mmCIF file of C-alpha atoms in Angstrom:
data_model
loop_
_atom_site.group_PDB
_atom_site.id
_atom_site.type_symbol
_atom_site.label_atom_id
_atom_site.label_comp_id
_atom_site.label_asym_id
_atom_site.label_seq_id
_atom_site.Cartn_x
_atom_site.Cartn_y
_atom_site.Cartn_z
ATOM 1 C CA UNK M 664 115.156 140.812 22.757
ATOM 2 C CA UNK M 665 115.752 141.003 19.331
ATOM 3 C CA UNK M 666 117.526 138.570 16.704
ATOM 4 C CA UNK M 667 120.091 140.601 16.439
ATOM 5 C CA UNK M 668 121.212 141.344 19.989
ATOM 6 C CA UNK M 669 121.939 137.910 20.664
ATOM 7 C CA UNK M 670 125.659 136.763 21.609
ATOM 8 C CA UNK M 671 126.246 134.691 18.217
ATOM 9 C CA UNK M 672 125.110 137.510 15.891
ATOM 10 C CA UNK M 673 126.821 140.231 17.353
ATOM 11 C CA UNK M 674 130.053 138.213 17.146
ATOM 12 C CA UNK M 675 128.716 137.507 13.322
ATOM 13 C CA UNK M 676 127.863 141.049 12.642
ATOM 14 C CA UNK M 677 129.946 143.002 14.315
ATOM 15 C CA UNK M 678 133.790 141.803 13.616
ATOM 16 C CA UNK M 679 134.448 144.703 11.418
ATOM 17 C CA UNK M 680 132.680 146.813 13.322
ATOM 18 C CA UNK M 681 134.917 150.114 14.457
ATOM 19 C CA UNK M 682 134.840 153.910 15.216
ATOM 20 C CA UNK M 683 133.833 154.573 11.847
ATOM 21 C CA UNK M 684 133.526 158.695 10.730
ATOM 22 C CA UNK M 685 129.685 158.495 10.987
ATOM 23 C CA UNK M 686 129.867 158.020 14.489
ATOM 24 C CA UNK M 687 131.519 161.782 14.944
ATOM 25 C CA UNK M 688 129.189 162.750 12.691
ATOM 26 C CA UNK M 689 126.030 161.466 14.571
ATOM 27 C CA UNK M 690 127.815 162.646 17.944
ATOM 28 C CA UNK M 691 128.205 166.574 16.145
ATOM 29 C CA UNK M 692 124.591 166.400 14.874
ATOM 30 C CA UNK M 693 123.310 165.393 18.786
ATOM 31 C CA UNK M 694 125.469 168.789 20.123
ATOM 32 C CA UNK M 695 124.128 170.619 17.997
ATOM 33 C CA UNK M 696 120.522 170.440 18.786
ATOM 34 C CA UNK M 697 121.466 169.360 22.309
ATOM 35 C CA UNK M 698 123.877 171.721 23.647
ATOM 36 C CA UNK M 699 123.679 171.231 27.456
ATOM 37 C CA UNK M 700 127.286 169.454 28.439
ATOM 38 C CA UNK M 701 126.126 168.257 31.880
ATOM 39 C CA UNK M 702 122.661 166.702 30.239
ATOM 40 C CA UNK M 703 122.656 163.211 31.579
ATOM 41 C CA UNK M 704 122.723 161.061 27.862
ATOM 42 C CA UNK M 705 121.809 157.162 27.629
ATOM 43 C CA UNK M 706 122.586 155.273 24.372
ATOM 44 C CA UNK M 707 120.426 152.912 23.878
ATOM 45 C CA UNK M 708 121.775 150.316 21.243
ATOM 46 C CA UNK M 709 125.475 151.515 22.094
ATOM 47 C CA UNK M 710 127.195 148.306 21.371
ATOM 48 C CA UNK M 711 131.084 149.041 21.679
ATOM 49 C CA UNK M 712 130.142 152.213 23.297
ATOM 50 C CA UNK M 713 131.888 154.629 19.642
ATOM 51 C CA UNK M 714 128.995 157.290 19.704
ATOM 52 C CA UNK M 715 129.326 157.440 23.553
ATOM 53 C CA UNK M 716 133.408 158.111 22.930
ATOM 54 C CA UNK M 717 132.240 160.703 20.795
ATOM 55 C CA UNK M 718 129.841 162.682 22.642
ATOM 56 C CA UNK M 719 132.035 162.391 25.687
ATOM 57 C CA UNK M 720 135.236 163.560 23.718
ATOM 58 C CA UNK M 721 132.251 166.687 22.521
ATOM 59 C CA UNK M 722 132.283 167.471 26.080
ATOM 60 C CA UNK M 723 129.493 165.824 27.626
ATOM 61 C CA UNK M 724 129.598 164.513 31.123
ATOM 62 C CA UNK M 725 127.238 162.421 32.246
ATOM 63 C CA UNK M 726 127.160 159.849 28.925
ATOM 64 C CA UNK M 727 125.942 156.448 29.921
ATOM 65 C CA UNK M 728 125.379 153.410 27.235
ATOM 66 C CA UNK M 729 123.248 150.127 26.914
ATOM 67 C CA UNK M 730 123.200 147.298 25.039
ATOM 68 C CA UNK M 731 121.497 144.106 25.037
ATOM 69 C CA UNK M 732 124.352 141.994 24.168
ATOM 70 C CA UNK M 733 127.343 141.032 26.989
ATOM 71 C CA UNK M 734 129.528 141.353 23.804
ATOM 72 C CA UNK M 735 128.955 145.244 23.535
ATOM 73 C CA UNK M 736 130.120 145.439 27.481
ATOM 74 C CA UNK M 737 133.202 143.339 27.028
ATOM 75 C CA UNK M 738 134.161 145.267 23.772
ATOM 76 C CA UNK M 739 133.941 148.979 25.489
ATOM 77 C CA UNK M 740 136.798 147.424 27.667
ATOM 78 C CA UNK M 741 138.764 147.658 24.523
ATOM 79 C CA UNK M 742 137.467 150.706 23.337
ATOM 80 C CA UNK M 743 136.786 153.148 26.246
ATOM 81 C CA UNK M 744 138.741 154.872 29.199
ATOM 82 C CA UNK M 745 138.440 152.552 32.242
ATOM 83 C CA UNK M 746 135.811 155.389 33.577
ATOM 84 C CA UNK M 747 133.366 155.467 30.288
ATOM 85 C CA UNK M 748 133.419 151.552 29.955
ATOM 86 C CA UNK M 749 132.179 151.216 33.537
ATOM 87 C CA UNK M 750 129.210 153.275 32.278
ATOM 88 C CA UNK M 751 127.977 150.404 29.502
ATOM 89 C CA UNK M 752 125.398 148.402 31.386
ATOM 90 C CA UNK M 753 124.014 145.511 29.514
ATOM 91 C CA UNK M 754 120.245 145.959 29.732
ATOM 92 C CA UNK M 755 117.697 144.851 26.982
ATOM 93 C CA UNK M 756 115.418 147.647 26.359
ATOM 94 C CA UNK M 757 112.099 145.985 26.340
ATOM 95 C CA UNK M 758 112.967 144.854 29.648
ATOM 96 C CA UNK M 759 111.259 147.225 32.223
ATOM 97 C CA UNK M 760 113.001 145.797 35.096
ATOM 98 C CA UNK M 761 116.619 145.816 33.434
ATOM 99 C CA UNK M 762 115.971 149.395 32.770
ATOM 100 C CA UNK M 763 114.757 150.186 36.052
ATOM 101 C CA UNK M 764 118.371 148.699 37.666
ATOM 102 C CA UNK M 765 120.058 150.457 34.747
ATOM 103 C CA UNK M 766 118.272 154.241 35.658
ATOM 104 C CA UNK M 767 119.575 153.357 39.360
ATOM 105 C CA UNK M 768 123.321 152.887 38.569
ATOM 106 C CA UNK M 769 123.099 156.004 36.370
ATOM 107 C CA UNK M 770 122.078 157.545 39.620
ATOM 108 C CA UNK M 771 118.764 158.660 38.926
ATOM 109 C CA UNK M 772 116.830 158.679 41.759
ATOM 110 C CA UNK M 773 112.576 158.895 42.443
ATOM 111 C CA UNK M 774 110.822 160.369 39.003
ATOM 112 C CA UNK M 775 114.155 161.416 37.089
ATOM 113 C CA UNK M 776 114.448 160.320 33.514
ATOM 114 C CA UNK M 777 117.430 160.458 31.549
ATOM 115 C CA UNK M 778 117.211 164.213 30.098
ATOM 116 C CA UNK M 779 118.149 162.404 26.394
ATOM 117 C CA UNK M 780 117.844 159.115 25.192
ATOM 118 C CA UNK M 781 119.731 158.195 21.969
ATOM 119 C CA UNK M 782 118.712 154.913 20.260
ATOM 120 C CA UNK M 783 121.377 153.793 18.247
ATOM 121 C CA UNK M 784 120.215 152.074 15.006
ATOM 122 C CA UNK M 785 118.205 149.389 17.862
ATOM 123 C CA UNK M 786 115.015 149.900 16.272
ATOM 124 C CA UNK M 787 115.595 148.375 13.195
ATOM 125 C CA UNK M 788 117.317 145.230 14.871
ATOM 126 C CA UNK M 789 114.037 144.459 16.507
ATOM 127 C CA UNK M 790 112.043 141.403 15.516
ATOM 128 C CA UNK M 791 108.949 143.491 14.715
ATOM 129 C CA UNK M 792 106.895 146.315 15.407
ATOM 130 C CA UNK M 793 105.537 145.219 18.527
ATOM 131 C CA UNK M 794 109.166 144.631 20.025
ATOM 132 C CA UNK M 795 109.662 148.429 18.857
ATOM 133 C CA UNK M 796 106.589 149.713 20.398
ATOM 134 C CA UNK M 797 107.802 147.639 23.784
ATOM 135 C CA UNK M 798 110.904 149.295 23.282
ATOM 136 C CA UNK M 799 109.754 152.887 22.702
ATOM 137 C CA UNK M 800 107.239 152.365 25.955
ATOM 138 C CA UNK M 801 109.839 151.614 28.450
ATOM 139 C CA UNK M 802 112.037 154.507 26.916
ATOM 140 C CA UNK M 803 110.072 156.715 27.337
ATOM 141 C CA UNK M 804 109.453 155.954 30.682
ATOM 142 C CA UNK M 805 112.831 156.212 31.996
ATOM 143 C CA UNK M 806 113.540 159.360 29.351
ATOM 144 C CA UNK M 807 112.270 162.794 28.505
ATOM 145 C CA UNK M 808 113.253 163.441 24.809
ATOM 146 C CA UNK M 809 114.329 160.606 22.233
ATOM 147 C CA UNK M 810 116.520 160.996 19.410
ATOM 148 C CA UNK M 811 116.458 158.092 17.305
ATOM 149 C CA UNK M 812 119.187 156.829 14.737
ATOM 150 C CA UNK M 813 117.370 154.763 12.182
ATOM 151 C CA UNK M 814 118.721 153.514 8.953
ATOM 152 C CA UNK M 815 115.930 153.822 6.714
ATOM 153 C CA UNK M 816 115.210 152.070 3.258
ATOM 154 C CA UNK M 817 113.370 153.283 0.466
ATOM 155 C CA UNK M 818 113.149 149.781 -1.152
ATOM 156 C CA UNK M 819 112.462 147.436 2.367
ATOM 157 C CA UNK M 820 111.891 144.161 0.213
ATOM 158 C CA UNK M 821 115.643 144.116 -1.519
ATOM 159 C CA UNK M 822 117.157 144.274 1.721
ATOM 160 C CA UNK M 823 118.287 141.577 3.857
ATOM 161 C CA UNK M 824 115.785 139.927 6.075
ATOM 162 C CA UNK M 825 117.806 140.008 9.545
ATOM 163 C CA UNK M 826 116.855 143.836 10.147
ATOM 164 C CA UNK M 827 113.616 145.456 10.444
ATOM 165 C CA UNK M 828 113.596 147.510 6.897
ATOM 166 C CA UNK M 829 111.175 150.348 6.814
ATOM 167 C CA UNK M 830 111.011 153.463 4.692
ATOM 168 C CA UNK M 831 111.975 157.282 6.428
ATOM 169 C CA UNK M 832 107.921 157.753 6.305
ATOM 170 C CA UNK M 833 107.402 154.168 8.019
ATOM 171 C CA UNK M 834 109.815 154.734 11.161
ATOM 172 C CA UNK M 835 108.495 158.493 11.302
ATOM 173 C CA UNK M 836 104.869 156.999 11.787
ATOM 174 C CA UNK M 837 106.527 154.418 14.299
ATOM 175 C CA UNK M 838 108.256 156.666 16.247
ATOM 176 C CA UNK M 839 105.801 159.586 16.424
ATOM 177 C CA UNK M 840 107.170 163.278 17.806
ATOM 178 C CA UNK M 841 110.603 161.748 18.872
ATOM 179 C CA UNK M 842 113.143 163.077 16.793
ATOM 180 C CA UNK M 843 114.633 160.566 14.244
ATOM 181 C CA UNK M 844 118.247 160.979 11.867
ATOM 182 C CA UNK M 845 117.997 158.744 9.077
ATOM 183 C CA UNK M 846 121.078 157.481 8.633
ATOM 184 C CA UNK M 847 121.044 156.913 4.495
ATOM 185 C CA UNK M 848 120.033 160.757 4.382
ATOM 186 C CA UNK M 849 121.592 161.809 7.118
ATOM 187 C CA UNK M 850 118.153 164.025 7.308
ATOM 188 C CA UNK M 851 116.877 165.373 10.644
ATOM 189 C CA UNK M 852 112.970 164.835 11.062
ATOM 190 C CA UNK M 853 112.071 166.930 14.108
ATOM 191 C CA UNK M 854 109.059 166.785 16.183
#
């Protein structure tokens, strides 16, 4: 589990954190490539559960959220309907069993994947590439098309050191034909 998923940082990081514009923003870019309102949607990364809001208040149905942190599921108490905050499981992404449970309670049942998985700015709080390459594994195993929100940087070494800072061309290599929205850009690199 990454560094930054951990109970004392997200309580460090994340006490200004709120539904910022971005979030509507992300949520409009994901309906407009995906445009199927009953798709079955995991957020991976969802932390408060804002993008979830979002997509749901865009008219999708079946929105479900995950975060690694216990703080993320306490928060979406706060934040969501009483129905969309029961849907914020906290699972760790690298963890293949934690997944596994997490696939079940979304109801999916025998060899059904979440239609769309949308990591939320998780990559980049991994510890490393390895964690990321765990991560995108036992995604892809529980999901059929990936849309990840990165925040790139075109100058990694001036950046803090408590996020995983790689250029657009870096996370495109890491994340292969999965779609990616950099959020500094706010370009769409398609597969």
């Amino acid at each position: 589990m990454s560094k930054i998923a951990t109970e004392a940082k997200m309580a460090q990081w994340y006490t200004e954190y709120r539904a910022f514009p971005f979030f509507a923003e992300r949520s409009a870019e994901v309906r407009g490539r995906f445009t199927n309102l009953s798709t079955k949607i995991l957020v991976a990364g969802c932390g408060p559960g804002y993008l979830l809001k979002e997509l749901a208040d865009l008219g999708y149905t079946d929105v479900w959220g995950c975060d690694a942190s216990a703080w993320a599921k306490t928060q979406a108490a706060g934040v969501l309907s009483s129905n969309l905050a029961s849907r914020v499981i906290t699972a760790d992404i690298t963890n293949r069993t934690q997944l596994a449970s997490l696939r079940s309670t979304a109801g999916l049942t025998g060899n059904q994947k979440f239609p769309l998985i949308i990591t939320e700015d998780v990559l980049p709080a991994m510890d490393n590439l390895t964690e990321v390459s765990t991560a995108l594994t036992e995604l892809r195993r529980i999901g059929t098309t990936l849309f990840h929100i990165i925040t790139c940087s075109d100058r990694p070494a001036e950046r803090d050191g408590d996020f995983l800072w790689l250029t657009q061309a870096q996370w495109k290599a890491t994340v292969g034909s999965d779609w990616m929205l950099n959020t500094e850009t706010g370009e769409v690199i398609t597969n």
